[in-house]
Short mmCIF file of C-alpha atoms in Angstrom, two decimals:
data_model
loop_
_atom_site.label_atom_id
_atom_site.label_comp_id
_atom_site.label_asym_id
_atom_site.label_seq_id
_atom_site.Cartn_x
_atom_site.Cartn_y
_atom_site.Cartn_z
CA MET A 456 0.00 0.00 0.00
CA SER A 457 1.49 3.36 -1.03
CA LEU A 458 1.25 6.74 0.63
CA LEU A 459 -0.85 7.91 -2.32
CA VAL A 460 -3.44 5.19 -1.67
CA LEU A 461 -3.35 6.05 2.04
CA GLY A 462 -4.07 9.70 1.24
CA LEU A 463 -6.89 8.81 -1.15
CA LEU A 464 -8.53 6.53 1.43
CA ILE A 465 -8.40 9.25 4.10
CA THR A 466 -9.78 11.82 1.66
CA LEU A 467 -12.64 9.50 0.68
CA LEU A 468 -13.57 8.86 4.31
CA LEU A 469 -13.52 12.60 5.07
CA VAL A 470 -15.70 13.33 2.02
CA ILE A 471 -18.36 10.87 3.21
CA ARG A 472 -18.25 12.58 6.63
CA VAL A 473 -16.53 9.86 8.66
CA PRO A 474 -15.24 11.45 11.92
CA ILE A 475 -11.67 12.66 11.52
CA ALA A 476 -10.16 10.34 14.13
CA PHE A 477 -11.61 7.22 12.49
CA ALA A 478 -10.76 8.50 9.00
CA PHE A 479 -7.13 8.57 10.16
CA ILE A 480 -7.05 5.38 12.24
CA GLY A 481 -8.59 2.96 9.72
CA PRO A 482 -6.36 3.66 6.70
CA SER A 483 -3.29 4.05 8.95
CA MET A 484 -3.79 0.61 10.49
CA LEU A 485 -4.34 -0.87 7.03
CA TYR A 486 -1.12 0.78 5.84
CA LEU A 487 0.84 -0.66 8.75
CA LEU A 488 -0.52 -4.16 8.19
CA THR A 489 0.03 -4.22 4.42
CA ASN A 490 3.57 -2.87 4.69
CA ASP A 491 4.76 -5.21 7.46
CA LEU A 492 5.32 -2.34 9.88
CA SER A 493 5.16 -2.86 13.63
CA VAL A 494 1.60 -2.16 14.75
CA GLY A 495 2.53 -2.66 18.40
CA LEU A 496 5.35 -0.13 18.27
CA ALA A 497 3.16 2.40 16.48
CA LEU A 498 0.39 2.07 19.06
CA ARG A 499 2.85 2.41 21.94
CA LEU A 500 4.24 5.61 20.42
CA VAL A 501 0.72 6.96 19.97
CA ALA A 502 -0.17 6.17 23.58
CA GLN A 503 2.97 7.93 24.79
CA SER A 504 2.19 10.99 22.68
CA THR A 505 -1.08 11.60 24.52
CA ALA A 506 0.31 10.77 27.98
CA SER A 507 2.17 14.05 28.35
CA PHE A 508 2.00 16.52 31.23
CA PRO A 509 1.36 19.60 29.02
CA LEU A 510 -1.65 17.89 27.39
CA LEU A 511 -3.11 17.27 30.86
CA ALA A 512 -4.08 20.95 30.83
CA VAL A 513 -6.44 20.38 27.87
CA PRO A 514 -9.23 18.50 29.71
CA LEU A 515 -8.91 20.88 32.66
CA PHE A 516 -9.31 23.97 30.46
CA ILE A 517 -12.27 22.28 28.75
CA LEU A 518 -13.82 21.63 32.15
CA LEU A 519 -13.18 25.29 33.07
CA GLY A 520 -15.02 26.49 29.97
CA THR A 521 -17.89 24.06 30.58
CA LEU A 522 -18.26 25.26 34.17
CA ALA A 523 -18.20 28.92 33.03
CA ASN A 524 -20.94 28.12 30.53
CA HIS A 525 -23.17 26.37 33.07
CA ALA A 526 -22.46 29.01 35.73
CA GLY A 527 -24.06 31.72 33.54
CA ILE A 528 -20.89 33.79 33.18
CA ALA A 529 -21.67 34.56 29.53
CA ASP A 530 -25.02 36.10 30.51
CA ARG A 531 -23.37 38.34 33.11
CA LEU A 532 -20.75 39.55 30.62
CA PHE A 533 -23.42 40.19 27.99
CA ASP A 534 -25.61 42.24 30.38
CA PHE A 535 -22.66 44.40 31.45
CA ALA A 536 -21.42 45.02 27.91
CA LEU A 537 -24.92 45.90 26.71
CA ALA A 538 -25.43 48.34 29.60
CA LEU A 539 -22.10 49.98 28.78
CA LEU A 540 -22.52 50.20 25.00
CA GLY A 541 -26.30 50.05 24.51
CA ARG A 542 -26.72 53.55 23.13
CA VAL A 543 -23.89 53.17 20.58
CA ARG A 544 -25.08 52.56 17.03
CA GLY A 545 -24.59 48.88 16.28
CA SER A 546 -24.00 48.25 19.97
CA LEU A 547 -24.87 44.56 19.89
CA GLY A 548 -22.18 43.94 17.28
CA TYR A 549 -19.55 45.51 19.52
CA VAL A 550 -21.04 43.73 22.53
CA SER A 551 -20.69 40.40 20.72
CA VAL A 552 -16.99 41.04 20.13
CA GLY A 553 -16.37 42.40 23.63
CA VAL A 554 -18.15 39.56 25.40
CA SER A 555 -16.23 37.03 23.32
CA VAL A 556 -12.98 38.64 24.47
CA GLY A 557 -14.10 38.39 28.11
CA PHE A 558 -15.43 34.85 27.82
CA SER A 559 -12.33 33.71 25.91
CA TRP A 560 -10.27 34.20 29.05
CA MET A 561 -12.22 31.32 30.57
CA SER A 562 -13.22 29.02 27.70
CA GLY A 563 -10.28 28.63 25.28
CA SER A 564 -12.66 27.10 22.72
CA ALA A 565 -14.53 28.67 19.80
CA VAL A 566 -17.25 26.03 20.01
CA ALA A 567 -17.87 26.74 23.70
CA ASP A 568 -17.93 30.48 23.00
CA ALA A 569 -20.34 30.17 20.07
CA ALA A 570 -22.63 27.80 21.99
CA ALA A 571 -22.73 29.89 25.15
CA LEU A 572 -23.02 33.34 23.58
CA GLY A 573 -24.96 32.47 20.43
CA LYS A 574 -28.03 31.49 22.45
CA VAL A 575 -28.09 34.97 24.00
CA GLN A 576 -26.72 37.25 21.30
CA ILE A 577 -28.41 36.02 18.12
CA PRO A 578 -32.03 36.32 19.40
CA ALA A 579 -31.20 39.71 20.96
CA MET A 580 -29.78 41.03 17.67
CA LEU A 581 -32.72 39.76 15.64
CA ARG A 582 -35.18 41.46 18.03
CA ALA A 583 -33.23 44.72 17.73
CA GLY A 584 -33.50 44.80 13.94
CA TYR A 585 -30.10 43.42 12.93
CA SER A 586 -30.01 41.25 9.83
CA ARG A 587 -29.81 37.50 10.26
CA LYS A 588 -26.55 37.29 8.29
CA PHE A 589 -24.94 39.94 10.50
CA ALA A 590 -26.04 38.24 13.72
CA LEU A 591 -24.70 34.87 12.61
CA GLY A 592 -21.51 36.30 11.10
CA VAL A 593 -20.38 38.48 13.99
CA THR A 594 -21.20 35.81 16.59
CA GLY A 595 -19.27 33.17 14.68
CA ALA A 596 -16.28 35.39 13.88
CA ALA A 597 -16.06 36.73 17.45
CA SER A 598 -16.02 33.18 18.82
CA LEU A 599 -12.70 32.62 17.01
CA ILE A 600 -11.02 34.92 19.54
CA ALA A 601 -11.38 32.24 22.24
CA PRO A 602 -8.90 29.69 20.80
CA VAL A 603 -6.32 32.45 20.21
CA MET A 604 -6.62 34.37 23.48
CA PRO A 605 -5.09 32.45 26.40
CA PRO A 606 -5.92 30.06 27.93
CA SER A 607 -6.06 28.59 24.43
CA ILE A 608 -6.57 24.84 23.98
CA PRO A 609 -4.83 24.77 20.54
CA ALA A 610 -1.92 26.67 22.10
CA VAL A 611 -1.55 24.00 24.79
CA VAL A 612 -1.52 21.31 22.10
CA TYR A 613 1.01 23.21 19.95
CA ALA A 614 3.28 23.87 22.94
CA GLY A 615 3.32 20.16 23.73
CA LEU A 616 4.08 19.20 20.12
CA ALA A 617 6.75 21.85 19.59
CA ALA A 618 8.29 21.58 23.07
CA VAL A 619 8.02 25.34 23.63
CA SER A 620 6.88 27.26 26.69
CA THR A 621 3.11 27.37 27.00
CA GLY A 622 3.42 30.60 28.95
CA ALA A 623 5.45 32.21 26.14
CA LEU A 624 2.90 31.08 23.56
CA PHE A 625 0.07 32.43 25.72
CA ALA A 626 1.84 35.79 26.05
CA ALA A 627 2.51 35.97 22.30
CA SER A 628 -1.19 35.30 21.59
CA VAL A 629 -2.55 38.23 23.61
CA VAL A 630 -1.77 40.98 21.07
CA PRO A 631 -3.10 39.04 18.04
CA ALA A 632 -6.30 38.21 19.95
CA LEU A 633 -6.85 41.87 20.81
CA LEU A 634 -6.11 42.88 17.21
CA MET A 635 -8.70 40.32 16.09
CA ALA A 636 -11.25 42.13 18.26
CA VAL A 637 -10.25 45.52 16.82
CA GLY A 638 -10.51 44.22 13.25
CA LEU A 639 -13.95 42.71 13.87
CA CYS A 640 -15.15 45.99 15.41
CA VAL A 641 -14.05 47.83 12.25
CA VAL A 642 -16.21 45.48 10.16
CA VAL A 643 -19.13 46.01 12.58
CA PHE A 644 -18.76 49.78 12.18
CA LEU A 645 -18.75 49.57 8.38
CA TRP A 646 -21.72 47.17 8.33
CA VAL A 647 -24.13 48.87 10.76
CA ARG A 648 -23.71 52.37 9.33
CA ARG A 649 -25.70 51.16 6.27
CA ASP A 650 -28.64 49.91 8.36
CA PRO A 651 -31.00 52.61 9.71
CA ASN A 652 -33.38 50.15 11.40
CA ILE A 653 -31.14 49.06 14.27
CA GLU A 654 -32.54 49.81 17.71
CA ARG A 655 -30.52 51.41 20.49
CA THR A 656 -31.07 51.46 24.25
CA GLN A 657 -30.83 54.36 26.69
CA PHE A 658 -27.66 54.64 28.77
CA SER A 659 -28.15 54.15 32.50
CA GLY A 660 -25.33 54.65 34.96
CA ALA A 661 -27.25 52.68 37.57
CA ARG A 662 -27.56 49.72 35.19
CA VAL A 663 -23.84 49.84 34.37
CA TRP A 664 -23.09 49.79 38.10
CA GLU A 665 -25.46 46.90 38.82
CA THR A 666 -24.27 44.74 35.93
CA GLY A 667 -20.63 45.72 36.52
CA LYS A 668 -20.73 44.37 40.08
CA ARG A 669 -21.90 41.02 38.71
CA VAL A 670 -18.81 40.54 36.50
CA ILE A 671 -16.09 41.49 38.99
CA ALA A 672 -15.79 37.99 40.48
CA PRO A 673 -15.90 36.12 37.13
CA LEU A 674 -13.15 38.35 35.75
CA GLY A 675 -11.00 37.18 38.64
CA ALA A 676 -10.63 33.84 36.83
CA PRO A 677 -8.40 35.12 34.00
CA VAL A 678 -6.42 37.18 36.49
CA ILE A 679 -5.67 34.05 38.51
CA ILE A 680 -5.02 31.82 35.48
CA LEU A 681 -3.03 34.14 33.23
CA GLY A 682 -1.37 36.01 36.08
CA GLY A 683 -0.32 32.72 37.64
CA ILE A 684 1.10 31.33 34.39
CA LEU A 685 2.83 34.49 33.15
CA GLY A 686 4.08 35.27 36.64
CA GLY A 687 5.62 31.83 37.00
CA VAL A 688 3.43 30.90 39.98
CA PHE A 689 1.63 28.01 38.22
CA THR A 690 2.30 25.69 35.34
CA PRO A 691 -0.55 25.81 32.79
CA THR A 692 -1.89 22.52 34.15
CA GLU A 693 -1.86 23.80 37.73
CA ALA A 694 -3.44 27.10 36.64
CA ALA A 695 -6.23 25.19 34.87
CA ALA A 696 -6.90 23.16 38.02
CA VAL A 697 -7.04 26.32 40.16
CA GLY A 698 -9.33 27.95 37.57
CA VAL A 699 -11.69 24.95 37.68
CA ALA A 700 -11.92 25.18 41.47
CA TYR A 701 -12.52 28.95 41.32
CA MET A 702 -15.20 28.68 38.63
CA ALA A 703 -16.98 25.86 40.45
CA ALA A 704 -16.98 27.97 43.63
CA LEU A 705 -18.50 30.89 41.72
CA GLY A 706 -21.19 28.68 40.21
CA PHE A 707 -22.19 27.35 43.63
CA ALA A 708 -22.07 30.85 45.15
CA TYR A 709 -24.34 32.24 42.40
CA ARG A 710 -26.61 29.16 42.70
CA THR A 711 -26.45 28.74 38.93
CA LEU A 712 -24.60 25.46 39.51
CA THR A 713 -25.75 22.69 41.84
CA VAL A 714 -24.47 19.28 42.82
CA ARG A 715 -27.08 17.77 40.51
CA ASP A 716 -25.52 19.64 37.57
CA LEU A 717 -22.06 18.16 38.13
CA PRO A 718 -22.64 14.83 36.32
CA LYS A 719 -23.87 16.73 33.25
CA VAL A 720 -20.94 19.17 33.38
CA LEU A 721 -18.38 16.41 33.84
CA THR A 722 -19.92 14.27 31.10
CA GLU A 723 -19.82 17.18 28.64
CA ALA A 724 -16.19 17.94 29.51
CA VAL A 725 -15.16 14.29 29.28
CA LEU A 726 -16.83 13.81 25.89
CA THR A 727 -15.15 16.91 24.47
CA SER A 728 -11.77 15.99 25.97
CA GLY A 729 -12.06 12.42 24.72
CA ALA A 730 -12.85 13.61 21.19
CA ILE A 731 -9.80 15.90 21.18
CA MET A 732 -7.46 13.25 22.58
CA LEU A 733 -8.73 10.69 20.07
CA ILE A 734 -7.94 13.14 17.25
CA VAL A 735 -4.47 13.76 18.73
CA ALA A 736 -3.82 10.01 18.98
CA SER A 737 -5.03 9.23 15.46
CA ALA A 738 -3.08 12.13 13.97
CA ASN A 739 0.03 10.94 15.80
CA LEU A 740 -0.44 7.49 14.27
CA LEU A 741 -0.56 9.05 10.81
CA GLY A 742 2.39 11.22 11.76
CA TYR A 743 4.36 8.11 12.71
CA ILE A 744 3.80 6.74 9.20
CA PHE A 745 4.85 10.04 7.62
CA ALA A 746 8.00 10.15 9.75
CA ARG A 747 8.92 6.54 8.92
CA GLU A 748 8.42 7.15 5.19
CA GLY A 749 10.50 10.34 5.22
CA VAL A 750 7.71 12.75 4.27
CA ALA A 751 9.20 15.54 6.41
CA LYS A 752 12.61 15.14 4.75
CA ASP A 753 11.14 15.18 1.24
CA LEU A 754 8.93 18.19 1.99
CA SER A 755 11.84 20.03 3.58
CA ALA A 756 14.02 19.45 0.52
CA TRP A 757 11.23 20.65 -1.79
CA VAL A 758 10.57 23.83 0.20
CA LEU A 759 14.26 24.66 0.56
CA ASP A 760 14.72 24.24 -3.18
CA LEU A 761 11.69 26.42 -3.83
CA THR A 762 12.73 29.44 -1.78
CA SER A 763 15.40 30.74 0.57
CA SER A 764 13.12 33.40 2.05
CA PRO A 765 11.56 32.81 5.48
CA THR A 766 8.73 35.17 4.51
CA VAL A 767 7.83 33.05 1.49
CA PHE A 768 8.02 29.94 3.68
CA LEU A 769 5.56 31.44 6.16
CA LEU A 770 3.23 32.46 3.33
CA LEU A 771 3.29 28.83 2.16
CA VAL A 772 2.53 27.70 5.72
CA LEU A 773 -0.41 30.11 5.82
CA LEU A 774 -1.76 28.82 2.51
CA LEU A 775 -1.34 25.19 3.56
CA SER A 776 -2.96 25.85 6.94
CA LEU A 777 -5.97 27.58 5.38
CA ILE A 778 -6.48 24.74 2.89
CA LEU A 779 -6.17 22.01 5.52
CA GLY A 780 -8.43 23.98 7.86
CA THR A 781 -11.35 23.69 5.45
CA ALA A 782 -11.27 19.88 5.69
CA LEU A 783 -9.71 18.97 9.03
CA ASP A 784 -10.12 19.87 12.68
CA ALA A 785 -7.53 22.36 13.96
CA ILE A 786 -6.13 19.90 16.51
CA ALA A 787 -5.64 17.29 13.77
CA VAL A 788 -3.83 19.78 11.52
CA LEU A 789 -1.53 20.91 14.32
CA THR A 790 -0.72 17.33 15.35
CA LEU A 791 0.08 16.37 11.76
CA ALA A 792 1.81 19.50 10.52
CA VAL A 793 3.87 20.77 13.46
CA PRO A 794 6.37 17.86 13.57
CA ILE A 795 6.89 18.28 9.81
CA LEU A 796 7.05 22.08 9.63
CA LEU A 797 9.06 22.77 12.78
CA PRO A 798 12.40 21.43 11.48
CA ILE A 799 11.93 23.37 8.24
CA ALA A 800 11.16 26.53 10.23
CA ALA A 801 14.39 26.02 12.18
CA VAL A 802 16.37 26.05 8.92
CA TYR A 803 14.78 29.40 8.04
CA GLU A 804 15.40 30.62 11.63
CA VAL A 805 11.67 31.22 12.13
CA ASP A 806 10.78 31.52 15.81
CA PRO A 807 8.59 28.53 16.82
CA ILE A 808 6.39 30.82 18.92
CA ALA A 809 5.63 33.04 15.90
CA LEU A 810 4.98 29.92 13.81
CA GLY A 811 2.57 28.65 16.47
CA VAL A 812 0.56 31.87 16.64
CA LEU A 813 0.31 31.96 12.83
CA MET A 814 -0.82 28.34 12.59
CA ILE A 815 -3.37 28.64 15.39
CA LEU A 816 -4.90 31.85 14.02
CA SER A 817 -5.10 30.54 10.45
CA GLN A 818 -6.60 27.27 11.65
CA MET A 819 -9.34 29.12 13.51
CA ILE A 820 -10.55 30.62 10.22
CA GLY A 821 -11.28 27.06 9.11
CA LEU A 822 -13.90 26.77 11.86
CA LEU A 823 -16.12 29.06 9.78
CA THR A 824 -15.48 27.50 6.37
CA PRO A 825 -17.38 24.55 4.86
CA PRO A 826 -17.43 21.61 4.82
CA VAL A 827 -16.04 20.90 8.32
CA GLY A 828 -16.48 24.28 10.03
CA THR A 829 -17.47 23.29 13.57
CA VAL A 830 -18.68 26.76 14.55
CA ILE A 831 -20.96 26.78 11.49
CA PHE A 832 -22.70 23.64 12.75
CA VAL A 833 -23.11 25.11 16.24
CA LEU A 834 -24.71 28.31 14.92
CA GLN A 835 -26.87 26.32 12.51
CA ALA A 836 -28.31 24.39 15.43
CA ILE A 837 -28.84 27.47 17.59
CA ALA A 838 -30.46 29.69 14.94
CA LYS A 839 -31.99 26.99 12.71
CA ALA A 840 -29.95 28.54 9.88
CA ARG A 841 -28.52 27.22 6.64
CA MET A 842 -24.78 26.67 6.31
CA SER A 843 -24.65 29.25 3.50
CA GLU A 844 -26.24 31.89 5.77
CA VAL A 845 -23.57 31.45 8.42
CA PHE A 846 -20.70 31.35 5.92
CA TRP A 847 -21.75 34.41 3.89
CA GLY A 848 -22.51 36.31 7.08
CA ALA A 849 -19.05 35.54 8.45
CA LEU A 850 -17.14 36.15 5.21
CA PRO A 851 -16.65 39.94 5.65
CA PHE A 852 -15.33 39.33 9.16
CA MET A 853 -12.68 36.94 7.83
CA VAL A 854 -10.95 39.79 5.95
CA PRO A 855 -9.30 41.39 9.02
CA LEU A 856 -8.35 37.94 10.31
CA LEU A 857 -6.53 37.12 7.07
CA LEU A 858 -4.85 40.53 7.10
CA LEU A 859 -3.70 39.83 10.66
CA CYS A 860 -2.16 36.53 9.54
CA VAL A 861 -0.21 38.37 6.84
CA ALA A 862 0.87 41.03 9.36
CA ILE A 863 2.24 38.32 11.67
CA ILE A 864 4.33 36.98 8.78
CA PHE A 865 5.88 40.35 7.94
CA TRP A 866 6.19 41.70 11.52
CA PRO A 867 6.68 38.72 13.85
CA ASP A 868 8.57 40.87 16.37
CA ALA A 869 5.29 42.58 17.27
CA ILE A 870 3.88 39.39 18.77
CA LEU A 871 7.20 38.27 20.27
CA TYR A 872 7.65 41.55 22.19
CA LEU A 873 5.43 40.60 25.15
CA PRO A 874 6.94 37.16 25.88
CA GLN A 875 10.42 38.63 25.52
CA ARG A 876 9.48 41.48 27.84
CA LEU A 877 8.18 38.99 30.41
CA GLY A 878 11.31 36.87 30.07
CA LEU A 879 9.41 33.82 28.88
#
C-alpha cells in the first residue's frame, strides 16, 4: 500500500463525513498491516504521545469552559457590555466582540464560546433589527477569539508538540487576539452604518453599576489563570486546576450550579476531551507513518529548493494551513503539521512561537469555512440557519483575520515583544 493510496482513502472517508479520528485510524492501520510495519510499536508511540503533562491541561481547560458556561458567566458579561454600549449605534455587534474577548479568558474554545453566547446574542440582535446574516456572522467570527486568546486549547496542544513554553505562547497570543477584536469591530462599524433600522437602548449609569458588580468575580478567573502562568506561579496545568476550582466555587455561590448539575458538566467535559485526545492520537499514528516514510525530509528538501526566504516559507505555511483547515479539525492539523514544519522553520530561523501563533490563528478561520467548520454547525443548530447563511454572514469578518495573519508573517517581532518582555 502506497502513501498515495493512504491519502486517497483518508480523503474518501472525510468526504463521506466519517469522523476525523476514524478517517485517520482505519487507513493508517491498514497501511501498517500491508507494509509489514510494527503495529505494536506504532500504538505504543501513539499512547505515549497523549500521555504528556502539558496535554493534561487540555481536559482541565475544557472543564473550566464548561463550568463557566453552566455558571451563567456569559449572561453576566453580555448584560454588562450591553449596559455599557447600549446607546452606541450597532452596539450589539460591539457587545458580541467584547463579550467574546471576556469569555475567551475562561473558555479557550470557539465552540464553547459560540454555543454559550450564540443562544443569548443572536435572538437579541434579531429582536433589535439586525439582519440575520450579520447576527450569525459576527457571533461566529467573534467566537474565534477564544482559541487564540489564552488560555487557548490549541496553544496548549502546539506547545506540547513543539516543546516550547506554554506561557510564552500564551503571552505571544494576547496581542493578536486583541487585534482580532479591533478588526472585527471595524467590520461592525462599516456594516451597521448602512442599516438605519437598528434599535438602540438608553444609557443608564445605575444599570452599568449593577451589571458591573456582577462581573467582577468572574473576571478574577483570567487574572488568577493568566497572572499565575505568566508570573511563574503556576504551570498551565496547575493554573487550569485552580481555575476549575474557582469557577466551580463561583457557580455554587451564584446558585447557577448545583451538585445535581455536576454529572452533566463532567460528562460534557469528558466527551469533548475524549474527542480531542482521540484526534491527537489518530493524527500521531498518521504522523508516525509520515516520519517513517521520510515525508518531512522530502517536503523540507522541496521547500528549501523552492525558496530561501523565510517570509515566502511562512506564506506557504499560511496557505497550507488555510487549505487544511477547510477539511480537518484544527487539533488534527496541528498534530500532523507541526512535527513536519518545525524542522523546516528552524532552517529558516523562524521563531517557533511566531509559527505557532500563525498556525493557530489561520486554523481558527477554518472553523467558519465549509465543509467541516465546527462553529458553522453550532450556529446552525442554535439559529436553525442554513450553512450558507452562516458562511456568507461571516465572510466579511474573515478579511481582518486574514490581514492579521499576513501582518504576523511580515512583523513577527510585534507578537514576540510581550513574551520577551516577560522573560518567557
